[in-house]
Amino acid sequence: MQQDIQAISVAPNGIVYTNSPWDESGSEIAAYQGGNKLAVAGNTHGWGAAGGDAVAVNSTYLYAAMSIGNESNALVGADYPPQNQTWYGLTRRLLSNIATGAPFASGIGNSANATKNSFLRVSAVPSGADAGVRGIAATDAEVYVADTYGNRIVVYDAGTMRQLRSWSVASPGRIVIDADTTLWVISGFGSTAGQSVLHFSNTGAALAGTLALPAGTVPTALALAPSGQLLVADNGPSQEILVFNKSTSGLSALAGTLGTRNGIFHTVKGTPGNWRFNGITGIGFDQSGNLYVGQNGEGPRPPGSASVGEGAVLESYGFASQALNWRLYGLLFVDSGAFDPASPGNVYTGSKRFTIDYSQSTGNEWSYAAFTLDRFDYPDDPAFHLTRGVRGEPMMRRINGQPFLFALDPYAHYLSVYRFNASEEEIAIPSGLLAQNPIPGNWPAGQPTYGEWMWRDMNGDGVVDASEITGNPSTGSTVGDGYWWVDSPGNVWLATPVSGIRELPLQGLDPVGNPIYQYSTAKTFPMPAQFTRLGRLVYDATNDRMYVTGFTAANPWNSTLWKEAGPLLARYDNWSTGSPTLVYTIALPWNTQSNPQVTTVGLAVAGNYIFVAELYTDRIDVYDVRSGQAVGYMTPGASVGGTSGWVDVYLGISAVERDNGEYVVLVEDDARAKLLMYRWTP
């Protein structure tokens, strides 16, 4: 299942076509039916090509929004835009085989593949501008395109792709064609002043029937039900599908809704389930009256955003019966997993909680239990303002028995802290943030212009107030691109690249329930002599053991190894005494001259074993904690096709020992946008 859905189109036979600008494994444009994936369009991933935000089909063709760039002016020739420019438009594919282009006389692009001359350029804009097409609708005769950037609807001949006519509409989005050939169009896409649904003839004449949307509605998708009713997906707080009846004068007032009020945020907040929507991006019907809903945990990406959402969900319901037909999940990307210390059957990712039933068969152990990110009640969550707009790599800790989520951005520059309480149910409440450097951009107000800083939510409102920000007066400078780690009691550790290791001991919880950290109580430990640069650390507080990876004089760091953990691992006992004892070092797999390179990227320790993730080579190396000796390695099995993508984040591996002696290891699979779970009993 793809990791993001920005739009869907449903054929009469129930095949659902999807589109998104980016899927890590190349499934930007795909087809599904009956809960199965049928096909991938391809040629929308890399070499300047990307998917888009709209899709439509008629009886012959698929029309999908896409863009063509030139990879920062590295690609030249007729297939690519000139320097400092990007093309936005449509790719036309044969419905019988969406991997094959349907060329036309004015078509351009992709001369070296099966989609040659099947791209229609709608806009040519300066690089960095977002001119993505946000709506497409098609009949066998005509194709209607929302040129959102150009503030117009453009109509093309469905066969020749020649422009027939156009008319002005402010920031048009989704389009649906009614049975009488009139059009319903979302206007004002991306506007903070509100959006509306307008009614036009197929020649652009404004018609009666502009919808009276309830206050707070954010319309994101449109569909015509078999009954003739117009459906409008609302990505505002209601997270419902609004149903409007027609009348001779246009449309009457709202006739009803589909879905649970507030969607996934209805009681119990964060719990997924039937009709509990979360970020609807597309709706549609087949000829049998089944409703299809595409979601991504966020809604359509804002103009200029490179977001891939917070997890794709594609589901089908009987419109009359209200029964679920099927559902597909693509929930994780650039995300890792962490076990709840109170139970290895609970796994938290950046914005999800999963339950694991270890008695089930391979691949069927997991269930999606909760969505922990609340964009309505906590819009100032650091997750929305840091790199990629996701929480990323989690560590779950229990402090005084209470759960806390600590999350790293993919590059480990920032450590976000979240608390839980009964009134917010499954939602992780923003509690704190520790930053090695200022966050680029205008958020948050009050952060230092240089150097380290931290925030604690002293008033408990989840908003990063300037008065709650503290800089580090002792350094006044950055500490480099270090690596954060939180030990089991809740103390925060930072492996700086070249300035040693620092501990911020937990100072208890404040009256709101936030963990307290202070620069004044920091402890600094010198760089261990075995290393010239540090990569990762794991501190075992129970046994006062420190595990460190990094680079050495024999295998030095360079900028091409920016995400690697390093070629050496060392264990030190009695770490906190100030006179730690080196117990052993392990030469980790390392060959930067091979193809693929053999390097390390992640470290986890559980029970009697150390687990080290290799970056490019599908391997998890296992060592005995007691002796440092190699035990063996793990590789992907048949249940996942014997393959895994790169581990593309700093904290991409975690492990736990269950009470029965089994070890469970979770590893980020970047290319396939999921987590792999390894189960091993020594």
Coordinates of N, CA, C and O in Angstrom, one line a residue, residues 441-573:
G441 N 13.2 28.9 9.8 CA 11.9 29.4 9.6 C 11.4 30.3 10.7 O 12.2 30.8 11.5
N442 N 10.2 30.6 10.8 CA 9.6 31.5 11.8 C 9.0 30.9 13.0 O 8.2 31.6 13.8
W443 N 9.2 29.6 13.2 CA 8.7 28.9 14.4 C 9.8 28.3 15.2 O 10.7 27.7 14.6
P444 N 9.6 28.3 16.5 CA 8.7 29.1 17.3 C 9.2 30.5 17.5 O 10.4 30.8 17.6
A445 N 8.3 31.5 17.8 CA 8.7 32.8 18.2 C 9.4 32.7 19.5 O 9.0 32.0 20.4
G446 N 10.5 33.4 19.6 CA 11.2 33.4 20.9 C 12.4 32.5 21.0 O 13.1 32.5 22.0
Q447 N 12.6 31.7 20.0 CA 13.8 30.8 20.1 C 15.0 31.6 19.8 O 15.0 32.7 19.1
P448 N 16.2 31.2 20.4 CA 17.4 32.0 20.2 C 17.8 32.0 18.7 O 17.4 31.1 17.9
T449 N 18.5 32.9 18.3 CA 19.0 33.0 16.9 C 20.2 32.1 16.7 O 20.6 31.8 15.5
Y450 N 20.8 31.7 17.8 CA 22.0 30.8 17.7 C 22.1 30.0 19.0 O 21.8 30.5 20.1
G451 N 22.6 28.8 18.9 CA 22.8 28.0 20.0 C 21.7 27.1 20.5 O 20.6 27.0 19.8
E452 N 21.9 26.3 21.5 CA 21.0 25.4 22.0 C 19.8 26.1 22.7 O 20.0 27.2 23.2
W453 N 18.7 25.4 22.9 CA 17.6 25.9 23.6 C 16.6 24.7 24.0 O 16.7 23.7 23.4
M454 N 15.8 25.0 24.9 CA 14.7 24.0 25.2 C 13.4 24.7 25.6 O 13.4 25.9 26.0
W455 N 12.4 23.9 25.4 CA 11.0 24.4 25.8 C 10.3 23.4 26.7 O 10.5 22.2 26.5
R456 N 9.6 23.9 27.7 CA 8.8 23.1 28.5 C 7.4 23.8 28.6 O 7.3 25.0 28.9
D457 N 6.3 23.0 28.4 CA 5.0 23.5 28.4 C 4.5 23.8 29.8 O 3.6 23.1 30.3
M458 N 4.9 24.9 30.4 CA 4.7 25.2 31.8 C 3.2 25.4 32.1 O 2.8 25.1 33.2
N459 N 2.5 26.0 31.2 CA 1.0 26.2 31.4 C 0.1 25.1 30.9 O -1.1 25.1 31.1
G460 N 0.7 24.1 30.3 CA 0.0 22.9 29.9 C -1.0 23.0 28.8 O -1.8 22.2 28.6
D461 N -0.8 24.1 27.9 CA -1.7 24.3 26.8 C -1.2 23.7 25.5 O -1.9 23.8 24.5
G462 N 0.0 23.1 25.5 CA 0.5 22.5 24.3 C 1.0 23.6 23.3 O 1.3 23.2 22.1
V463 N 1.1 24.8 23.6 CA 1.5 25.9 22.8 C 3.0 26.3 23.2 O 3.2 26.4 24.4
V464 N 3.8 26.5 22.2 CA 5.2 26.9 22.5 C 5.2 28.4 22.7 O 5.3 29.1 21.7
D465 N 5.1 28.8 23.9 CA 5.2 30.2 24.2 C 6.6 30.7 24.4 O 7.5 30.0 24.9
A466 N 6.9 31.9 23.9 CA 8.3 32.4 24.0 C 8.7 32.5 25.5 O 9.9 32.3 25.8
S467 N 7.8 32.7 26.4 CA 8.2 32.8 27.8 C 8.6 31.4 28.4 O 9.2 31.4 29.5
E468 N 8.3 30.4 27.7 CA 8.6 29.0 28.1 C 9.9 28.5 27.5 O 10.3 27.3 27.8
I469 N 10.6 29.3 26.8 CA 11.8 28.9 26.1 C 13.1 29.3 26.9 O 13.1 30.4 27.4
T470 N 14.0 28.4 27.0 CA 15.2 28.7 27.7 C 16.4 28.3 26.9 O 16.5 27.2 26.3
G471 N 17.4 29.3 26.7 CA 18.6 29.0 26.0 C 19.6 28.4 26.9 O 19.5 28.5 28.2
N472 N 20.7 27.9 26.4 CA 21.8 27.4 27.2 C 22.8 28.5 27.4 O 23.6 28.8 26.5
P473 N 22.9 29.0 28.6 CA 23.8 30.2 28.9 C 25.3 29.7 29.0 O 26.1 30.6 28.8
S474 N 25.5 28.4 29.2 CA 26.9 28.0 29.4 C 27.6 27.8 28.1 O 28.9 27.8 28.1
T475 N 26.9 27.6 27.0 CA 27.6 27.3 25.7 C 27.5 28.5 24.8 O 28.5 28.9 24.2
G476 N 26.3 29.0 24.6 CA 26.1 30.1 23.7 C 26.5 29.7 22.2 O 26.7 30.5 21.4
S477 N 26.6 28.4 22.0 CA 27.0 28.0 20.7 C 26.3 26.6 20.3 O 25.6 26.0 21.2
T478 N 26.4 26.2 19.1 CA 25.8 25.0 18.7 C 26.7 23.8 19.2 O 27.8 24.0 19.6
V479 N 26.1 22.6 19.3 CA 26.9 21.5 19.7 C 27.1 20.5 18.6 O 27.4 19.3 18.8
G480 N 26.8 20.9 17.3 CA 27.0 20.0 16.2 C 25.8 19.2 16.0 O 24.8 19.3 16.7
D481 N 25.9 18.2 15.1 CA 24.8 17.3 14.8 C 24.9 16.1 15.6 O 25.4 15.0 15.2
G482 N 24.5 16.2 16.9 CA 24.7 15.1 17.8 C 23.5 14.1 17.8 O 22.6 14.2 16.9
Y483 N 23.5 13.2 18.7 CA 22.4 12.1 18.8 C 21.9 12.1 20.2 O 22.6 11.9 21.2
W484 N 20.5 12.2 20.2 CA 19.8 12.2 21.5 C 19.5 10.7 21.9 O 19.1 9.9 21.0
W485 N 19.5 10.5 23.2 CA 19.0 9.2 23.7 C 18.4 9.4 25.1 O 18.9 10.3 25.9
V486 N 17.3 8.8 25.4 CA 16.6 8.9 26.7 C 16.7 7.5 27.4 O 16.3 6.5 26.8
D487 N 17.3 7.5 28.6 CA 17.4 6.2 29.3 C 16.1 5.8 30.0 O 15.1 6.6 30.0
S488 N 16.1 4.6 30.6 CA 14.8 4.1 31.2 C 14.3 5.0 32.3 O 13.0 5.1 32.4
P489 N 15.1 5.6 33.2 CA 14.5 6.5 34.2 C 14.1 7.9 33.6 O 13.5 8.7 34.3
G490 N 14.4 8.2 32.4 CA 14.0 9.5 31.8 C 15.1 10.5 31.7 O 14.8 11.7 31.4
N491 N 16.3 10.2 32.0 CA 17.4 11.1 31.8 C 17.8 11.2 30.3 O 17.7 10.2 29.6
V492 N 18.1 12.4 29.9 CA 18.4 12.7 28.4 C 19.9 12.7 28.2 O 20.6 13.4 28.9
W493 N 20.4 12.0 27.2 CA 21.8 11.9 26.9 C 22.0 12.5 25.5 O 21.1 12.4 24.6
L494 N 23.1 13.2 25.3 CA 23.5 13.7 24.0 C 24.9 13.3 23.6 O 25.8 13.7 24.3
A495 N 25.0 12.5 22.5 CA 26.4 12.2 22.0 C 26.7 13.3 21.0 O 26.2 13.3 19.9
T496 N 27.5 14.3 21.5 CA 28.0 15.3 20.6 C 29.0 14.7 19.6 O 29.7 13.8 20.0
P497 N 29.2 15.2 18.4 CA 30.1 14.6 17.5 C 31.6 14.6 18.0 O 32.2 13.5 18.0
V498 N 32.0 15.7 18.6 CA 33.5 15.7 19.0 C 33.7 16.3 20.4 O 34.8 16.5 20.8
S499 N 32.6 16.6 21.1 CA 32.8 17.3 22.4 C 32.3 16.4 23.5 O 32.0 16.9 24.6
G500 N 32.3 15.1 23.3 CA 32.0 14.2 24.4 C 30.5 13.9 24.5 O 29.7 14.2 23.6
I501 N 30.2 13.4 25.7 CA 28.8 13.0 26.0 C 28.2 13.8 27.1 O 28.9 14.0 28.1
R502 N 27.0 14.2 27.0 CA 26.4 15.1 28.0 C 25.1 14.4 28.5 O 24.4 13.8 27.7
E503 N 24.9 14.5 29.8 CA 23.6 14.0 30.4 C 22.9 15.2 31.0 O 23.4 16.0 31.7
L504 N 21.6 15.2 30.7 CA 20.6 16.1 31.4 C 19.8 15.2 32.3 O 18.8 14.6 31.9
P505 N 20.1 15.2 33.6 CA 19.3 14.3 34.5 C 17.9 14.8 34.7 O 17.7 16.0 34.7
L506 N 17.0 13.9 34.7 CA 15.6 14.3 35.0 C 15.5 14.9 36.4 O 15.9 14.3 37.3
Q507 N 14.8 16.0 36.4 CA 14.6 16.7 37.7 C 13.2 16.6 38.2 O 12.8 17.3 39.1
G508 N 12.5 15.5 37.8 CA 11.2 15.3 38.2 C 10.2 15.8 37.3 O 10.5 16.2 36.1
L509 N 8.9 15.8 37.7 CA 7.8 16.3 36.9 C 7.3 17.6 37.5 O 7.2 17.7 38.7
D510 N 6.9 18.5 36.6 CA 6.3 19.8 37.1 C 4.8 19.6 37.4 O 4.3 18.5 37.2
P511 N 4.1 20.6 37.9 CA 2.7 20.4 38.3 C 1.8 20.0 37.1 O 0.8 19.4 37.3
V512 N 2.2 20.4 35.9 CA 1.4 20.0 34.7 C 1.6 18.5 34.4 O 0.8 17.9 33.7
G513 N 2.8 18.0 34.8 CA 3.1 16.6 34.4 C 4.2 16.5 33.4 O 4.5 15.4 32.8
N514 N 4.9 17.6 33.1 CA 6.0 17.6 32.1 C 7.3 17.2 32.8 O 7.6 17.7 33.9
P515 N 8.1 16.4 32.1 CA 9.5 16.2 32.6 C 10.3 17.5 32.7 O 10.2 18.3 31.8
I516 N 11.1 17.6 33.7 CA 11.9 18.9 33.9 C 13.4 18.6 33.6 O 13.9 17.6 34.2
Y517 N 13.9 19.4 32.7 CA 15.4 19.3 32.4 C 15.9 20.7 32.5 O 15.3 21.7 32.1
Q518 N 17.2 20.8 33.0 CA 17.8 22.1 33.1 C 19.3 22.1 32.7 O 20.0 21.1 33.0
Y519 N 19.7 23.1 32.0 CA 21.1 23.1 31.6 C 22.0 23.2 32.8 O 23.2 22.7 32.7
S520 N 21.6 23.8 33.8 CA 22.4 24.0 35.0 C 22.8 22.7 35.7 O 23.8 22.6 36.5
T521 N 22.0 21.6 35.5 CA 22.3 20.4 36.1 C 23.0 19.4 35.2 O 23.2 18.2 35.5
A522 N 23.4 19.9 34.0 CA 24.0 19.0 33.0 C 25.3 18.4 33.5 O 26.1 19.1 34.2
K523 N 25.6 17.2 33.1 CA 26.9 16.5 33.4 C 27.6 16.2 32.0 O 26.9 15.7 31.1
T524 N 28.9 16.5 32.0 CA 29.6 16.2 30.7 C 30.7 15.2 31.0 O 31.4 15.2 31.9
F525 N 30.7 14.2 30.0 CA 31.7 13.2 30.1 C 32.6 13.3 28.8 O 32.1 13.5 27.7
P526 N 33.9 13.2 29.0 CA 34.8 13.4 27.9 C 34.6 12.3 26.8 O 34.1 11.2 27.0
M527 N 35.1 12.7 25.6 CA 35.1 11.8 24.5 C 35.9 10.5 24.8 O 37.0 10.6 25.2
P528 N 35.3 9.3 24.7 CA 36.1 8.1 25.0 C 37.3 8.0 24.1 O 37.2 8.4 22.9
A529 N 38.4 7.6 24.6 CA 39.7 7.6 23.9 C 39.7 6.8 22.6 O 40.5 7.1 21.7
Q530 N 38.8 5.9 22.5 CA 38.8 5.0 21.3 C 38.2 5.7 20.1 O 38.4 5.2 19.0
F531 N 37.6 6.8 20.3 CA 36.9 7.5 19.2 C 37.4 8.8 18.8 O 38.0 9.5 19.6
T532 N 37.2 9.2 17.5 CA 37.5 10.5 17.1 C 36.2 11.3 16.8 O 36.2 12.5 16.7
R533 N 35.1 10.6 16.7 CA 33.8 11.2 16.5 C 32.7 10.2 16.9 O 32.9 9.0 16.6
L534 N 31.7 10.7 17.6 CA 30.7 9.8 18.1 C 29.5 9.7 17.1 O 29.2 10.7 16.4
G535 N 28.8 8.5 17.1 CA 27.7 8.3 16.2 C 26.4 8.1 17.0 O 25.4 8.8 16.9
R536 N 26.4 7.0 17.8 CA 25.2 6.6 18.6 C 25.6 6.2 20.0 O 26.8 5.9 20.3
L537 N 24.6 6.3 20.9 CA 24.8 5.8 22.2 C 23.6 5.1 22.8 O 22.5 5.5 22.4
V538 N 23.7 4.2 23.6 CA 22.6 3.6 24.4 C 23.2 3.5 25.8 O 24.2 2.8 26.1
Y539 N 22.5 4.1 26.8 CA 22.9 4.0 28.2 C 21.9 3.0 28.9 O 20.7 3.3 29.0
D540 N 22.5 2.0 29.5 CA 21.8 1.0 30.4 C 21.9 1.5 31.8 O 22.9 1.3 32.5
A541 N 20.8 2.2 32.3 CA 20.9 2.8 33.6 C 20.9 1.7 34.7 O 21.4 1.9 35.8
T542 N 20.2 0.6 34.5 CA 20.1 -0.4 35.5 C 21.5 -1.0 35.8 O 21.8 -1.2 37.0
N543 N 22.3 -1.1 34.8 CA 23.7 -1.7 35.0 C 24.8 -0.7 34.9 O 26.0 -1.1 35.0
D544 N 24.4 0.6 34.7 CA 25.4 1.6 34.6 C 26.4 1.3 33.5 O 27.6 1.4 33.6
R545 N 25.9 0.9 32.3 CA 26.7 0.6 31.1 C 26.4 1.5 30.0 O 25.2 1.9 29.8
M546 N 27.4 1.9 29.4 CA 27.3 2.8 28.2 C 27.8 2.1 27.0 O 28.9 1.5 26.9
Y547 N 27.0 2.1 25.9 CA 27.3 1.5 24.6 C 27.5 2.7 23.6 O 26.5 3.5 23.5
V548 N 28.6 2.8 23.0 CA 28.9 3.9 22.1 C 29.3 3.4 20.7 O 30.1 2.4 20.7
T549 N 28.9 4.0 19.7 CA 29.5 3.7 18.3 C 30.0 5.0 17.8 O 29.6 6.1 18.2
G550 N 31.0 4.9 16.9 CA 31.5 6.1 16.2 C 32.7 5.8 15.3 O 32.9 4.6 14.9
F551 N 33.5 6.8 15.1 CA 34.5 6.7 14.1 C 35.9 6.8 14.8 O 36.0 7.2 15.9
T552 N 36.9 6.3 14.1 CA 38.2 6.2 14.7 C 39.3 6.8 13.8 O 39.0 7.1 12.6
A553 N 40.5 6.8 14.3 CA 41.6 7.3 13.4 C 41.8 6.4 12.2 O 42.2 6.9 11.2
A554 N 41.6 5.1 12.4 CA 41.8 4.2 11.3 C 40.6 4.3 10.3 O 40.8 4.0 9.1
N555 N 39.4 4.6 10.8 CA 38.2 4.7 9.9 C 37.6 6.1 10.2 O 36.6 6.1 11.0
P556 N 38.1 7.1 9.7 CA 37.6 8.5 10.1 C 36.3 8.8 9.4 O 35.9 8.3 8.4
W557 N 35.6 9.8 10.1 CA 34.4 10.3 9.5 C 34.7 11.2 8.4 O 35.7 11.9 8.4
N558 N 33.7 11.3 7.4 CA 33.7 12.4 6.4 C 32.3 12.7 6.1 O 31.4 12.0 6.5
S559 N 32.1 13.8 5.4 CA 30.7 14.3 5.2 C 29.8 13.4 4.5 O 28.6 13.5 4.6
T560 N 30.3 12.5 3.7 CA 29.5 11.5 3.0 C 28.9 10.5 3.9 O 28.0 9.8 3.5
L561 N 29.4 10.4 5.1 CA 28.9 9.4 6.1 C 28.1 10.1 7.1 O 28.0 9.7 8.3
W562 N 27.3 11.1 6.7 CA 26.6 11.9 7.6 C 25.5 11.2 8.5 O 25.2 11.6 9.6
K563 N 25.0 10.1 8.0 CA 23.9 9.4 8.8 C 24.4 8.1 9.4 O 23.7 7.5 10.2
E564 N 25.7 7.7 9.1 CA 26.2 6.5 9.6 C 26.5 6.5 11.1 O 26.8 7.5 11.7
A565 N 26.3 5.3 11.7 CA 26.6 5.2 13.2 C 28.1 5.0 13.5 O 28.6 5.2 14.6
G566 N 28.9 4.5 12.5 CA 30.3 4.4 12.7 C 30.8 2.9 12.6 O 30.0 2.0 12.7
P567 N 32.1 2.7 12.5 CA 32.6 1.3 12.3 C 33.0 0.7 13.6 O 33.5 -0.5 13.6
L568 N 32.9 1.4 14.8 CA 33.4 0.8 16.0 C 32.3 0.9 17.1 O 31.6 1.9 17.2
L569 N 32.1 -0.2 17.9 CA 31.2 -0.1 19.0 C 32.0 -0.5 20.3 O 32.8 -1.4 20.3
A570 N 31.7 0.2 21.4 CA 32.4 0.0 22.6 C 31.5 -0.1 23.8 O 30.5 0.7 23.8
R571 N 31.7 -1.0 24.7 CA 30.9 -1.0 26.0 C 31.8 -0.6 27.1 O 33.0 -1.0 27.3
Y572 N 31.2 0.3 27.9 CA 31.9 0.8 29.1 C 31.1 0.5 30.3 O 29.9 0.8 30.4
D573 N 31.6 -0.1 31.4 CA 31.0 -0.3 32.7 C 31.3 0.8 33.6 O 32.3 1.6 33.5

